[in-house]
Each structure stands twice: as structure tokens, then as C-alpha cells.
Amino acid sequence: MLKYSVIGTSWITESFIQGASLVKDLVLDGVYSRSKEKGENFAQKTGAKRVFTDFSELLSSDTDLVYVASPNTCHYEQCKALIENNKHVICEKPITITLAQFKELSALADEKGVIYFEAIMYMHSPARKVLKDAVNNLGVIRSATFDFSQLSSKYAALKRGELPNIFNPEMKTGALNDLGIYCVYPAVDLFGMPQKIIPVQHFLHTGADGCGNAAFVYEDKIVTVVYSKVGQSRSPSQIMGDEGTITIGSISQTDNIYLYNNKGEKTELVPDIDKKYHMGNEAQSAYNFITDFQNNRCFYNECRKLNENVLWCMEKMRIENV
């Protein structure tokens, strides 16, 4: 039996707990929150056995695994401290802001003999293999578009003159870190590293990026990455070949996927899937990595390498806000 604790009391943390409940022998231990009231309310809601309000208490506890869903600016320092104290870590995206930070903590995790990986639904979904196999049925692929444009629930507050964390550049948030990353993963996973990246970003008055896109240029194709927190897309992502087209309804969850032939006839490849199952896949991977590393080493290393490549691409996609 593995005990896990969570950092954060947001909806994403609750979603992870719901998913983790599907994993046998993975048991919710505690929740860390700087607010005792928030922590206790969250524990009562989710069934966490204890509340940590002092980070050092979490570090010295006997919890085995920690799911980190704190603000992006906290990821590096918190994960580093957890790893140094021999805790296994699964961290929400982006796992770190820079590639250098990720390499440092990955090396530290290896030294300590603990796992450390990013909570990204795409990598741990069975739909990933379905998608990769289906791409082989498209013939010659010259273009693809991965789009995650979702109007933020905090945008109204921004328009009222408030400064939500998601639009505060000091919190290392914004559209690329929050949504664009979901598009970079399949781009790199399906087509490899681009020869060059041509980025465009639009910055809000706060200094955070509200939307952007980037052309991933390959020798034989162009992959366009589109992301926004200030507008709502109504179109699926698409991969277009000369023998067919794949549409992906949700690029973050990798579901609602259809294959079209050139006659327009469609075949459902992946239906709509409840988010708890996607989060459950992440939790299952964490359990597998910890309890049976030898048989899961290859996938763990694959996750790490792709994470490294994605962070490299995202650094190329960032434009200095002048």
C-alpha cells in the first residue's frame, strides 16, 4: 500500500484524488495548505487523513508520494525539497519553468532513488497509442494543427481590473504554460523535434501572454500550435494526410478522436472519456513506477525524455515581452 499526499486544494487536486481512487493500494494520506481552514475543509471533502500547514511537517512525514498542484512559481522549490527528503513526486504541468531546472531535479531524483515526473494526461492515456497507430493510416502528412483555446473563467475578473494569478506573469502562468503545453506534447511525440520553431505571442496589459501560436517546421511538414485563454475555440485539432484526416476534440484529454477517409466517412477511434479516468491513468503510472520500476523503466525514461523535449520547445516558443 502506498500513501500519497497532495499540495493544493484546487479543482485539479480534487480531480487527481478522484482519479487516484481508481488505483488499488494507492491511499490518500494528507493535504498541504498554508490555510488551515482551507486544508481542513478540503480534507473533509476528500477524505484526507491529515492536514499539513507547515511544509516541513510534510517533508518529515511518512507519506510516500506527493502530487504537487501548487502555483507554477512553487514547483521547482517544493519538488526539490520533496526529492531531497526522499519523496516520490508527480507534479502538475509545467513541471518546471526552465529545462535546466528539470534536468537538475531529474538528476537529483535519480541520485535519491525516487520518481519525478509531470502530470500530463496525454502521456498516460491509452488513447496515445491509438492516436499514434492511426497516424500511420493518413498517408503523407504535410500539416497538422493542435489547438487548445479556452476562455478563462478568470478573464471576467481581469476585465474588471483585478489580477488573477493565471494572468500574473510573476506567477509564471499565462496561456503557453497553462494550455499551449498540451499541444506541444503530441506535436513532438508524433512528429519528433522540429528543425525550427517560429513563435508569435500576444501579451495582455498585465504582461502575461493571453494567446499565441507557433509553427513547428519540419523538412516535410508544418505543425501549427495554437493556444489562448482569451477566446474559446469551437474547432477540433486536426492531423491531415493525403489519405485521411484525424480530428481530436480535446487535445488535453486526448479523446473524441475520429478518423476520416477522403470520402468523408468517419470512424470513432476514442470516445468522450470522464476526466477522472485520465487522472487515474497518471496515478496508476506513479504507482507502477514506484512499485515495479524495473518493468516500467522504459516508459518512465520515455516520459522524462519527452518532457525534456517539450520544455526545450517551450523555451523556443517564448518571446520576450518588450
mmCIF file of N, CA, C and O in Angstrom, residues 29 35 43 55 57 60 99 101 106 111 123 157 164 172 176 208 211 222 246 268 271 277 286 291-292:
data_model
loop_
_atom_site.group_PDB
_atom_site.id
_atom_site.type_symbol
_atom_site.label_atom_id
_atom_site.label_comp_id
_atom_site.label_asym_id
_atom_site.label_seq_id
_atom_site.Cartn_x
_atom_site.Cartn_y
_atom_site.Cartn_z
ATOM 1 N N ASP A 29 -3.380 10.190 1.937
ATOM 2 C CA ASP A 29 -2.867 10.392 3.292
ATOM 3 C C ASP A 29 -3.173 11.800 3.791
ATOM 4 O O ASP A 29 -3.945 12.000 4.728
ATOM 5 N N SER A 35 -3.378 27.530 4.421
ATOM 6 C CA SER A 35 -4.565 27.906 5.187
ATOM 7 C C SER A 35 -5.120 26.679 5.902
ATOM 8 O O SER A 35 -5.528 25.715 5.265
ATOM 9 N N ALA A 43 -9.856 18.394 3.312
ATOM 10 C CA ALA A 43 -9.686 17.053 3.864
ATOM 11 C C ALA A 43 -11.025 16.410 4.164
ATOM 12 O O ALA A 43 -11.238 15.217 3.891
ATOM 13 N N PHE A 55 5.158 23.160 5.803
ATOM 14 C CA PHE A 55 5.744 22.325 4.755
ATOM 15 C C PHE A 55 6.740 21.320 5.317
ATOM 16 O O PHE A 55 6.868 20.200 4.818
ATOM 17 N N GLU A 57 6.512 19.691 7.988
ATOM 18 C CA GLU A 57 5.784 18.532 8.510
ATOM 19 C C GLU A 57 5.517 17.521 7.400
ATOM 20 O O GLU A 57 5.609 16.310 7.613
ATOM 21 N N SER A 60 8.824 15.683 6.556
ATOM 22 C CA SER A 60 9.272 14.697 7.539
ATOM 23 C C SER A 60 8.253 13.590 7.769
ATOM 24 O O SER A 60 8.501 12.669 8.555
ATOM 25 N N LEU A 99 14.164 24.308 -18.712
ATOM 26 C CA LEU A 99 14.730 22.985 -18.971
ATOM 27 C C LEU A 99 15.862 22.673 -18.001
ATOM 28 O O LEU A 99 16.004 21.532 -17.538
ATOM 29 N N GLN A 101 16.172 23.577 -14.898
ATOM 30 C CA GLN A 101 15.595 23.162 -13.620
ATOM 31 C C GLN A 101 15.143 21.709 -13.676
ATOM 32 O O GLN A 101 15.359 20.936 -12.736
ATOM 33 N N SER A 106 15.700 16.092 -12.144
ATOM 34 C CA SER A 106 15.696 14.712 -12.625
ATOM 35 C C SER A 106 16.949 13.985 -12.148
ATOM 36 O O SER A 106 16.888 12.825 -11.710
ATOM 37 N N GLU A 111 19.553 10.313 -8.124
ATOM 38 C CA GLU A 111 20.503 10.148 -7.018
ATOM 39 C C GLU A 111 19.812 9.636 -5.764
ATOM 40 O O GLU A 111 20.364 8.783 -5.044
ATOM 41 N N MET A 123 0.306 11.632 -21.944
ATOM 42 C CA MET A 123 1.324 10.589 -21.885
ATOM 43 C C MET A 123 0.814 9.289 -21.282
ATOM 44 O O MET A 123 1.327 8.214 -21.588
ATOM 45 N N ALA A 157 -12.774 38.675 -14.416
ATOM 46 C CA ALA A 157 -12.132 39.393 -13.318
ATOM 47 C C ALA A 157 -11.018 40.290 -13.841
ATOM 48 O O ALA A 157 -10.829 41.414 -13.373
ATOM 49 N N PRO A 164 -5.974 38.170 -11.547
ATOM 50 C CA PRO A 164 -5.957 36.747 -11.180
ATOM 51 C C PRO A 164 -4.573 36.149 -11.395
ATOM 52 O O PRO A 164 -3.819 36.596 -12.268
ATOM 53 N N LYS A 172 4.383 33.015 -13.189
ATOM 54 C CA LYS A 172 4.867 32.132 -14.269
ATOM 55 C C LYS A 172 3.715 31.339 -14.892
ATOM 56 O O LYS A 172 3.841 30.140 -15.174
ATOM 57 N N LEU A 176 0.650 29.963 -22.625
ATOM 58 C CA LEU A 176 1.561 28.909 -23.066
ATOM 59 C C LEU A 176 1.770 27.863 -21.983
ATOM 60 O O LEU A 176 1.627 26.658 -22.234
ATOM 61 N N ALA A 208 1.329 39.153 -19.030
ATOM 62 C CA ALA A 208 1.195 37.713 -19.291
ATOM 63 C C ALA A 208 0.752 37.497 -20.732
ATOM 64 O O ALA A 208 0.087 38.350 -21.333
ATOM 65 N N CYS A 211 -2.536 34.760 -25.525
ATOM 66 C CA CYS A 211 -2.692 33.782 -26.595
ATOM 67 C C CYS A 211 -1.423 33.768 -27.435
ATOM 68 O O CYS A 211 -0.554 34.632 -27.299
ATOM 69 N N ILE A 222 4.490 21.116 -41.752
ATOM 70 C CA ILE A 222 4.382 22.215 -40.791
ATOM 71 C C ILE A 222 3.304 21.849 -39.781
ATOM 72 O O ILE A 222 2.174 21.509 -40.153
ATOM 73 N N ILE A 246 -7.404 13.048 -39.196
ATOM 74 C CA ILE A 246 -7.787 12.745 -37.819
ATOM 75 C C ILE A 246 -8.198 14.041 -37.147
ATOM 76 O O ILE A 246 -7.512 15.065 -37.265
ATOM 77 N N GLU A 268 -15.027 6.351 -35.327
ATOM 78 C CA GLU A 268 -14.659 6.793 -33.982
ATOM 79 C C GLU A 268 -13.484 5.965 -33.476
ATOM 80 O O GLU A 268 -13.523 4.739 -33.476
ATOM 81 N N PRO A 271 -13.728 7.624 -27.748
ATOM 82 C CA PRO A 271 -14.933 8.369 -27.376
ATOM 83 C C PRO A 271 -14.627 9.442 -26.329
ATOM 84 O O PRO A 271 -13.479 9.624 -25.907
ATOM 85 N N TYR A 277 -10.865 9.309 -15.224
ATOM 86 C CA TYR A 277 -10.113 8.179 -15.760
ATOM 87 C C TYR A 277 -8.759 8.632 -16.312
ATOM 88 O O TYR A 277 -7.762 7.904 -16.204
ATOM 89 N N ALA A 286 2.195 6.459 -11.665
ATOM 90 C CA ALA A 286 3.004 6.735 -10.474
ATOM 91 C C ALA A 286 3.145 5.477 -9.624
ATOM 92 O O ALA A 286 4.255 5.133 -9.173
ATOM 93 N N THR A 291 6.325 0.922 -7.505
ATOM 94 C CA THR A 291 6.253 -0.453 -7.011
ATOM 95 C C THR A 291 6.907 -1.477 -7.927
ATOM 96 O O THR A 291 7.252 -2.574 -7.490
ATOM 97 N N ASP A 292 7.090 -1.141 -9.204
ATOM 98 C CA ASP A 292 7.673 -2.099 -10.154
ATOM 99 C C ASP A 292 8.496 -1.342 -11.185
ATOM 100 O O ASP A 292 8.211 -1.367 -12.379
#
